[in-house]
Short mmCIF file of C-alpha atoms in Angstrom, two decimals:
data_model
loop_
_atom_site.label_atom_id
_atom_site.label_comp_id
_atom_site.label_asym_id
_atom_site.label_seq_id
_atom_site.Cartn_x
_atom_site.Cartn_y
_atom_site.Cartn_z
CA UNK A 1 13.71 0.46 -17.53
CA UNK A 2 15.81 0.03 -20.71
CA UNK A 3 15.02 3.62 -21.79
CA UNK A 4 17.55 4.74 -19.17
CA UNK A 5 20.23 2.94 -20.98
CA UNK A 6 18.99 4.38 -24.20
CA UNK A 7 19.10 7.93 -22.86
CA UNK A 8 22.58 7.42 -21.29
CA UNK A 9 23.69 6.27 -24.77
CA UNK A 10 23.03 9.87 -25.88
CA UNK A 11 25.20 11.25 -23.18
CA UNK A 12 22.44 12.16 -20.74
CA UNK A 13 23.01 11.49 -17.06
CA UNK A 14 20.24 10.03 -15.13
CA UNK A 15 20.38 11.25 -11.61
CA UNK A 16 17.20 9.99 -10.18
CA UNK A 17 14.27 7.78 -11.10
CA UNK A 18 10.89 8.30 -9.37
CA UNK A 19 8.56 5.29 -9.43
CA UNK A 20 4.99 5.47 -10.38
CA UNK A 21 3.42 2.21 -9.21
CA UNK A 22 -0.13 1.42 -10.43
CA UNK A 23 -2.02 -1.19 -8.54
CA UNK A 24 -2.35 -4.18 -10.76
CA UNK A 25 -5.92 -5.46 -11.69
CA UNK A 26 -6.92 -8.73 -13.48
CA UNK A 27 -7.06 -6.70 -16.64
CA UNK A 28 -3.48 -5.06 -16.55
CA UNK A 29 -1.51 -7.64 -14.83
CA UNK A 30 -0.27 -9.38 -17.82
CA UNK A 31 0.72 -5.97 -19.42
CA UNK A 32 2.74 -4.98 -16.14
CA UNK A 33 4.45 -8.44 -16.15
CA UNK A 34 5.42 -7.92 -19.77
CA UNK A 35 6.82 -4.44 -18.88
CA UNK A 36 8.92 -5.98 -16.14
CA UNK A 37 10.22 -9.01 -18.18
CA UNK A 38 10.81 -7.37 -21.56
CA UNK A 39 11.38 -3.63 -20.84
CA UNK A 40 13.20 -3.84 -17.48
CA UNK A 41 10.70 -2.02 -15.35
CA UNK A 42 11.19 -2.31 -11.66
CA UNK A 43 7.92 -3.78 -10.51
CA UNK A 44 8.21 -5.81 -7.32
CA UNK A 45 7.06 -9.42 -7.71
CA UNK A 46 4.95 -9.21 -4.61
CA UNK A 47 2.94 -6.60 -6.28
CA UNK A 48 2.27 -8.73 -9.28
CA UNK A 49 1.26 -11.70 -7.27
CA UNK A 50 -1.44 -9.87 -5.41
CA UNK A 51 -3.77 -10.31 -8.33
CA UNK A 52 -4.43 -13.20 -10.96
CA UNK A 53 -4.88 -12.49 -14.58
CA UNK A 54 -8.31 -11.92 -16.33
CA UNK A 55 -8.26 -15.43 -17.83
CA UNK A 56 -7.92 -16.94 -14.30
CA UNK A 57 -10.89 -15.09 -13.19
CA UNK A 58 -12.95 -16.33 -16.14
CA UNK A 59 -12.41 -20.06 -15.44
#
């Protein structure tokens, strides 16, 4: 994520990242997409495609 760049800007060396992958639901998939697109989170596309968003379910 972009926070790694921010921490490195303070002279900290990031030696490892351990991902925590939350299974997407129709209620959080838009939030997870936003984290990926705007904040640089490393969420695989195939994980996000497993579920539609809440508005798709309500149609």
